[in-house]
Amino acid sequence: MRTRIGALVLAVVTGLAGCGVRSPEECASKQEPMTSPEGTVYRCTAAEDCPRSSRVSLCVDDIGSQDAACIRCMNTECVAITPETC
């Protein structure tokens, strides 16, 4: 009987430990077109064409979730991706 109660308690605690934790796929990222000082959107054929500072990297994949800010070329427009906290 003790083994069953212990297993039940362990299962409940394990199940509750995951509550409220969101997967990276559920975390949203803010996507903003990059504009020049004149207000026009920068055009690109690849992310390497987009202007960026030394602290901002190129996005590694096409998944919306990123750990850090990055630059991506989407539909021939330079887009800045900023991760949102979950």
mmCIF file of N, CA and C in Angstrom:
data_model
loop_
_atom_site.group_PDB
_atom_site.id
_atom_site.type_symbol
_atom_site.label_atom_id
_atom_site.label_comp_id
_atom_site.label_asym_id
_atom_site.label_seq_id
_atom_site.Cartn_x
_atom_site.Cartn_y
_atom_site.Cartn_z
ATOM 1 N N MET A 1 0.818 -1.196 0.000
ATOM 2 C CA MET A 1 0.000 0.000 0.000
ATOM 3 C C MET A 1 0.861 1.258 0.000
ATOM 4 N N ARG A 2 1.944 1.264 0.777
ATOM 5 C CA ARG A 2 2.821 2.436 0.820
ATOM 6 C C ARG A 2 3.457 2.707 -0.541
ATOM 7 N N THR A 3 3.791 1.652 -1.246
ATOM 8 C CA THR A 3 4.417 1.816 -2.553
ATOM 9 C C THR A 3 3.462 2.511 -3.523
ATOM 10 N N ARG A 4 2.198 2.141 -3.485
ATOM 11 C CA ARG A 4 1.211 2.755 -4.372
ATOM 12 C C ARG A 4 1.004 4.230 -4.026
ATOM 13 N N ILE A 5 0.934 4.545 -2.747
ATOM 14 C CA ILE A 5 0.752 5.941 -2.329
ATOM 15 C C ILE A 5 1.985 6.752 -2.710
ATOM 16 N N GLY A 6 3.162 6.201 -2.492
ATOM 17 C CA GLY A 6 4.404 6.889 -2.857
ATOM 18 C C GLY A 6 4.471 7.138 -4.362
ATOM 19 N N ALA A 7 4.072 6.155 -5.148
ATOM 20 C CA ALA A 7 4.084 6.304 -6.603
ATOM 21 C C ALA A 7 3.068 7.353 -7.044
ATOM 22 N N LEU A 8 1.906 7.374 -6.397
ATOM 23 C CA LEU A 8 0.880 8.357 -6.724
ATOM 24 C C LEU A 8 1.350 9.776 -6.395
ATOM 25 N N VAL A 9 1.942 9.941 -5.221
ATOM 26 C CA VAL A 9 2.458 11.256 -4.823
ATOM 27 C C VAL A 9 3.559 11.693 -5.789
ATOM 28 N N LEU A 10 4.444 10.798 -6.140
ATOM 29 C CA LEU A 10 5.520 11.115 -7.071
ATOM 30 C C LEU A 10 4.968 11.530 -8.438
ATOM 31 N N ALA A 11 3.938 10.844 -8.909
ATOM 32 C CA ALA A 11 3.325 11.179 -10.199
ATOM 33 C C ALA A 11 2.675 12.555 -10.159
ATOM 34 N N VAL A 12 1.990 12.872 -9.061
ATOM 35 C CA VAL A 12 1.329 14.179 -8.931
ATOM 36 C C VAL A 12 2.367 15.299 -8.874
ATOM 37 N N VAL A 13 3.414 15.115 -8.091
ATOM 38 C CA VAL A 13 4.457 16.133 -7.975
ATOM 39 C C VAL A 13 5.149 16.339 -9.317
ATOM 40 N N THR A 14 5.442 15.273 -10.016
ATOM 41 C CA THR A 14 6.080 15.377 -11.326
ATOM 42 C C THR A 14 5.172 16.109 -12.308
ATOM 43 N N GLY A 15 3.891 15.812 -12.281
ATOM 44 C CA GLY A 15 2.939 16.485 -13.169
ATOM 45 C C GLY A 15 2.812 17.958 -12.865
ATOM 46 N N LEU A 16 2.794 18.317 -11.585
ATOM 47 C CA LEU A 16 2.668 19.721 -11.200
ATOM 48 C C LEU A 16 3.938 20.511 -11.464
ATOM 49 N N ALA A 17 5.072 19.846 -11.484
ATOM 50 C CA ALA A 17 6.333 20.544 -11.715
ATOM 51 C C ALA A 17 6.373 21.179 -13.101
ATOM 52 N N GLY A 18 5.665 20.600 -14.058
ATOM 53 C CA GLY A 18 5.662 21.135 -15.410
ATOM 54 C C GLY A 18 4.600 22.193 -15.647
ATOM 55 N N CYS A 19 3.726 22.440 -14.690
ATOM 56 C CA CYS A 19 2.663 23.417 -14.885
ATOM 57 C C CYS A 19 3.232 24.822 -14.967
ATOM 58 N N GLY A 20 2.734 25.602 -15.906
ATOM 59 C CA GLY A 20 3.155 26.983 -16.039
ATOM 60 C C GLY A 20 4.429 27.176 -16.841
ATOM 61 N N VAL A 21 5.072 26.110 -17.252
ATOM 62 C CA VAL A 21 6.282 26.213 -18.037
ATOM 63 C C VAL A 21 5.896 26.130 -19.505
ATOM 64 N N ARG A 22 6.254 27.166 -20.256
ATOM 65 C CA ARG A 22 5.908 27.211 -21.674
ATOM 66 C C ARG A 22 7.092 26.770 -22.504
ATOM 67 N N SER A 23 6.821 26.060 -23.567
ATOM 68 C CA SER A 23 7.889 25.635 -24.458
ATOM 69 C C SER A 23 8.363 26.820 -25.291
ATOM 70 N N PRO A 24 9.580 26.761 -25.829
ATOM 71 C CA PRO A 24 10.096 27.869 -26.637
ATOM 72 C C PRO A 24 9.222 28.173 -27.855
ATOM 73 N N GLU A 25 8.531 27.153 -28.388
ATOM 74 C CA GLU A 25 7.675 27.374 -29.545
ATOM 75 C C GLU A 25 6.497 28.281 -29.208
ATOM 76 N N GLU A 26 6.085 28.300 -27.939
ATOM 77 C CA GLU A 26 4.954 29.120 -27.524
ATOM 78 C C GLU A 26 5.356 30.561 -27.239
ATOM 79 N N CYS A 27 6.631 30.815 -27.074
ATOM 80 C CA CYS A 27 7.091 32.164 -26.790
ATOM 81 C C CYS A 27 7.083 32.973 -28.079
ATOM 82 N N ALA A 28 6.484 34.127 -28.025
ATOM 83 C CA ALA A 28 6.377 34.961 -29.217
ATOM 84 C C ALA A 28 7.643 35.789 -29.412
ATOM 85 N N SER A 29 7.899 36.149 -30.640
ATOM 86 C CA SER A 29 8.987 37.056 -30.965
ATOM 87 C C SER A 29 8.403 38.260 -31.672
ATOM 88 N N LYS A 30 8.932 39.403 -31.361
ATOM 89 C CA LYS A 30 8.493 40.649 -31.984
ATOM 90 C C LYS A 30 9.256 40.813 -33.295
ATOM 91 N N GLN A 31 8.536 41.014 -34.395
ATOM 92 C CA GLN A 31 9.156 41.166 -35.705
ATOM 93 C C GLN A 31 8.835 42.553 -36.251
ATOM 94 N N GLU A 32 9.879 43.334 -36.519
ATOM 95 C CA GLU A 32 9.692 44.691 -37.030
ATOM 96 C C GLU A 32 10.539 44.903 -38.272
ATOM 97 N N PRO A 33 9.935 45.443 -39.346
ATOM 98 C CA PRO A 33 10.736 45.773 -40.526
ATOM 99 C C PRO A 33 11.779 46.831 -40.171
ATOM 100 N N MET A 34 12.958 46.688 -40.734
ATOM 101 C CA MET A 34 14.028 47.649 -40.484
ATOM 102 C C MET A 34 13.896 48.794 -41.482
ATOM 103 N N THR A 35 13.842 49.999 -40.970
ATOM 104 C CA THR A 35 13.675 51.159 -41.837
ATOM 105 C C THR A 35 14.902 52.060 -41.794
ATOM 106 N N SER A 36 15.133 52.717 -42.905
ATOM 107 C CA SER A 36 16.241 53.669 -43.014
ATOM 108 C C SER A 36 15.822 54.978 -42.352
ATOM 109 N N PRO A 37 16.748 55.906 -42.158
ATOM 110 C CA PRO A 37 16.383 57.207 -41.582
ATOM 111 C C PRO A 37 15.322 57.946 -42.407
ATOM 112 N N GLU A 38 15.246 57.651 -43.704
ATOM 113 C CA GLU A 38 14.238 58.284 -44.560
ATOM 114 C C GLU A 38 12.871 57.623 -44.430
ATOM 115 N N GLY A 39 12.813 56.470 -43.740
ATOM 116 C CA GLY A 39 11.540 55.787 -43.521
ATOM 117 C C GLY A 39 11.250 54.652 -44.488
ATOM 118 N N THR A 40 12.165 54.348 -45.405
ATOM 119 C CA THR A 40 11.947 53.230 -46.323
ATOM 120 C C THR A 40 12.479 51.944 -45.709
ATOM 121 N N VAL A 41 11.853 50.838 -46.056
ATOM 122 C CA VAL A 41 12.270 49.540 -45.539
ATOM 123 C C VAL A 41 13.500 49.073 -46.314
ATOM 124 N N TYR A 42 14.506 48.580 -45.575
ATOM 125 C CA TYR A 42 15.691 48.033 -46.221
ATOM 126 C C TYR A 42 15.313 46.764 -46.968
ATOM 127 N N ARG A 43 15.781 46.618 -48.209
ATOM 128 C CA ARG A 43 15.514 45.447 -49.048
ATOM 129 C C ARG A 43 16.702 44.497 -49.002
ATOM 130 N N CYS A 44 16.438 43.199 -49.215
ATOM 131 C CA CYS A 44 17.496 42.207 -49.160
ATOM 132 C C CYS A 44 17.150 40.993 -50.016
ATOM 133 N N THR A 45 18.164 40.196 -50.301
ATOM 134 C CA THR A 45 17.969 38.873 -50.890
ATOM 135 C C THR A 45 18.412 37.801 -49.897
ATOM 136 N N ALA A 46 19.236 38.201 -48.934
ATOM 137 C CA ALA A 46 19.696 37.329 -47.849
ATOM 138 C C ALA A 46 19.902 38.191 -46.614
ATOM 139 N N ALA A 47 19.907 37.574 -45.452
ATOM 140 C CA ALA A 47 20.056 38.312 -44.191
ATOM 141 C C ALA A 47 21.381 39.072 -44.143
ATOM 142 N N GLU A 48 22.389 38.578 -44.845
ATOM 143 C CA GLU A 48 23.691 39.238 -44.864
ATOM 144 C C GLU A 48 23.623 40.621 -45.506
ATOM 145 N N ASP A 49 22.590 40.878 -46.315
ATOM 146 C CA ASP A 49 22.429 42.179 -46.970
ATOM 147 C C ASP A 49 21.910 43.257 -46.019
ATOM 148 N N CYS A 50 21.373 42.865 -44.891
ATOM 149 C CA CYS A 50 20.732 43.804 -43.962
ATOM 150 C C CYS A 50 21.766 44.505 -43.079
ATOM 151 N N PRO A 51 21.555 45.788 -42.812
ATOM 152 C CA PRO A 51 22.461 46.497 -41.909
ATOM 153 C C PRO A 51 22.247 46.023 -40.472
ATOM 154 N N ARG A 52 23.326 45.912 -39.731
ATOM 155 C CA ARG A 52 23.208 45.494 -38.333
ATOM 156 C C ARG A 52 24.434 45.934 -37.564
ATOM 157 N N SER A 53 24.251 46.082 -36.249
ATOM 158 C CA SER A 53 25.378 46.427 -35.391
ATOM 159 C C SER A 53 26.162 45.163 -35.063
ATOM 160 N N SER A 54 27.307 45.322 -34.460
ATOM 161 C CA SER A 54 28.152 44.175 -34.129
ATOM 162 C C SER A 54 27.538 43.300 -33.039
ATOM 163 N N ARG A 55 26.587 43.842 -32.285
ATOM 164 C CA ARG A 55 25.955 43.076 -31.200
ATOM 165 C C ARG A 55 24.754 42.261 -31.657
ATOM 166 N N VAL A 56 24.293 42.478 -32.889
ATOM 167 C CA VAL A 56 23.121 41.765 -33.394
ATOM 168 C C VAL A 56 23.573 40.752 -34.426
ATOM 169 N N SER A 57 23.145 39.504 -34.256
ATOM 170 C CA SER A 57 23.572 38.448 -35.170
ATOM 171 C C SER A 57 22.509 38.191 -36.234
ATOM 172 N N LEU A 58 22.839 37.331 -37.177
ATOM 173 C CA LEU A 58 21.878 36.891 -38.169
ATOM 174 C C LEU A 58 21.078 35.747 -37.573
ATOM 175 N N CYS A 59 19.797 35.659 -37.898
ATOM 176 C CA CYS A 59 18.970 34.568 -37.387
ATOM 177 C C CYS A 59 19.469 33.255 -37.981
ATOM 178 N N VAL A 60 19.542 32.236 -37.136
ATOM 179 C CA VAL A 60 20.108 30.968 -37.552
ATOM 180 C C VAL A 60 19.095 30.092 -38.273
ATOM 181 N N ASP A 61 17.837 30.175 -37.883
ATOM 182 C CA ASP A 61 16.822 29.320 -38.491
ATOM 183 C C ASP A 61 15.555 30.120 -38.769
ATOM 184 N N ASP A 62 14.574 29.456 -39.348
ATOM 185 C CA ASP A 62 13.325 30.128 -39.697
ATOM 186 C C ASP A 62 12.259 29.994 -38.622
ATOM 187 N N ILE A 63 12.604 29.413 -37.504
ATOM 188 C CA ILE A 63 11.645 29.257 -36.409
ATOM 189 C C ILE A 63 11.518 30.588 -35.685
ATOM 190 N N GLY A 64 10.322 30.939 -35.265
ATOM 191 C CA GLY A 64 10.101 32.226 -34.632
ATOM 192 C C GLY A 64 10.743 32.408 -33.279
ATOM 193 N N SER A 65 11.102 31.342 -32.631
ATOM 194 C CA SER A 65 11.671 31.506 -31.298
ATOM 195 C C SER A 65 13.181 31.657 -31.374
ATOM 196 N N GLN A 66 13.691 32.712 -30.786
ATOM 197 C CA GLN A 66 15.110 32.994 -30.730
ATOM 198 C C GLN A 66 15.468 33.351 -29.296
ATOM 199 N N ASP A 67 16.719 33.064 -28.920
ATOM 200 C CA ASP A 67 17.182 33.411 -27.578
ATOM 201 C C ASP A 67 17.678 34.845 -27.508
ATOM 202 N N ALA A 68 18.118 35.391 -28.628
ATOM 203 C CA ALA A 68 18.667 36.746 -28.662
ATOM 204 C C ALA A 68 18.148 37.463 -29.903
ATOM 205 N N ALA A 69 18.271 38.775 -29.903
ATOM 206 C CA ALA A 69 17.837 39.564 -31.055
ATOM 207 C C ALA A 69 18.670 39.180 -32.275
ATOM 208 N N CYS A 70 18.012 39.159 -33.428
ATOM 209 C CA CYS A 70 18.717 38.817 -34.660
ATOM 210 C C CYS A 70 18.034 39.484 -35.847
ATOM 211 N N ILE A 71 18.686 39.391 -37.012
ATOM 212 C CA ILE A 71 18.197 39.998 -38.244
ATOM 213 C C ILE A 71 17.888 38.885 -39.237
ATOM 214 N N ARG A 72 16.773 39.024 -39.953
ATOM 215 C CA ARG A 72 16.358 38.029 -40.932
ATOM 216 C C ARG A 72 15.867 38.743 -42.193
ATOM 217 N N CYS A 73 16.000 38.102 -43.336
ATOM 218 C CA CYS A 73 15.459 38.612 -44.599
ATOM 219 C C CYS A 73 14.171 37.841 -44.870
ATOM 220 N N MET A 74 13.039 38.570 -44.831
ATOM 221 C CA MET A 74 11.732 37.942 -45.060
ATOM 222 C C MET A 74 11.022 38.682 -46.192
ATOM 223 N N ASN A 75 10.680 37.961 -47.240
ATOM 224 C CA ASN A 75 9.968 38.552 -48.375
ATOM 225 C C ASN A 75 10.697 39.778 -48.910
ATOM 226 N N THR A 76 11.973 39.675 -49.083
ATOM 227 C CA THR A 76 12.888 40.714 -49.585
ATOM 228 C C THR A 76 12.944 41.961 -48.698
ATOM 229 N N GLU A 77 12.560 41.851 -47.431
ATOM 230 C CA GLU A 77 12.648 42.960 -46.485
ATOM 231 C C GLU A 77 13.478 42.547 -45.275
ATOM 232 N N CYS A 78 14.310 43.442 -44.795
ATOM 233 C CA CYS A 78 15.093 43.190 -43.582
ATOM 234 C C CYS A 78 14.155 43.327 -42.371
ATOM 235 N N VAL A 79 14.187 42.311 -41.518
ATOM 236 C CA VAL A 79 13.301 42.287 -40.354
ATOM 237 C C VAL A 79 14.152 42.033 -39.107
ATOM 238 N N ALA A 80 13.921 42.834 -38.077
ATOM 239 C CA ALA A 80 14.573 42.647 -36.783
ATOM 240 C C ALA A 80 13.681 41.776 -35.917
ATOM 241 N N ILE A 81 14.230 40.689 -35.397
ATOM 242 C CA ILE A 81 13.511 39.768 -34.526
ATOM 243 C C ILE A 81 13.983 40.005 -33.107
ATOM 244 N N THR A 82 13.045 40.313 -32.207
ATOM 245 C CA THR A 82 13.358 40.542 -30.803
ATOM 246 C C THR A 82 12.584 39.530 -29.976
ATOM 247 N N PRO A 83 13.268 38.682 -29.198
ATOM 248 C CA PRO A 83 12.556 37.688 -28.395
ATOM 249 C C PRO A 83 11.757 38.312 -27.279
ATOM 250 N N GLU A 84 10.600 37.752 -27.006
ATOM 251 C CA GLU A 84 9.749 38.173 -25.895
ATOM 252 C C GLU A 84 9.973 37.197 -24.747
ATOM 253 N N THR A 85 9.931 37.685 -23.537
ATOM 254 C CA THR A 85 10.083 36.808 -22.382
ATOM 255 C C THR A 85 8.790 36.062 -22.146
ATOM 256 N N CYS A 86 8.904 34.827 -21.726
ATOM 257 C CA CYS A 86 7.732 33.982 -21.459
ATOM 258 C C CYS A 86 7.316 34.080 -20.015
#
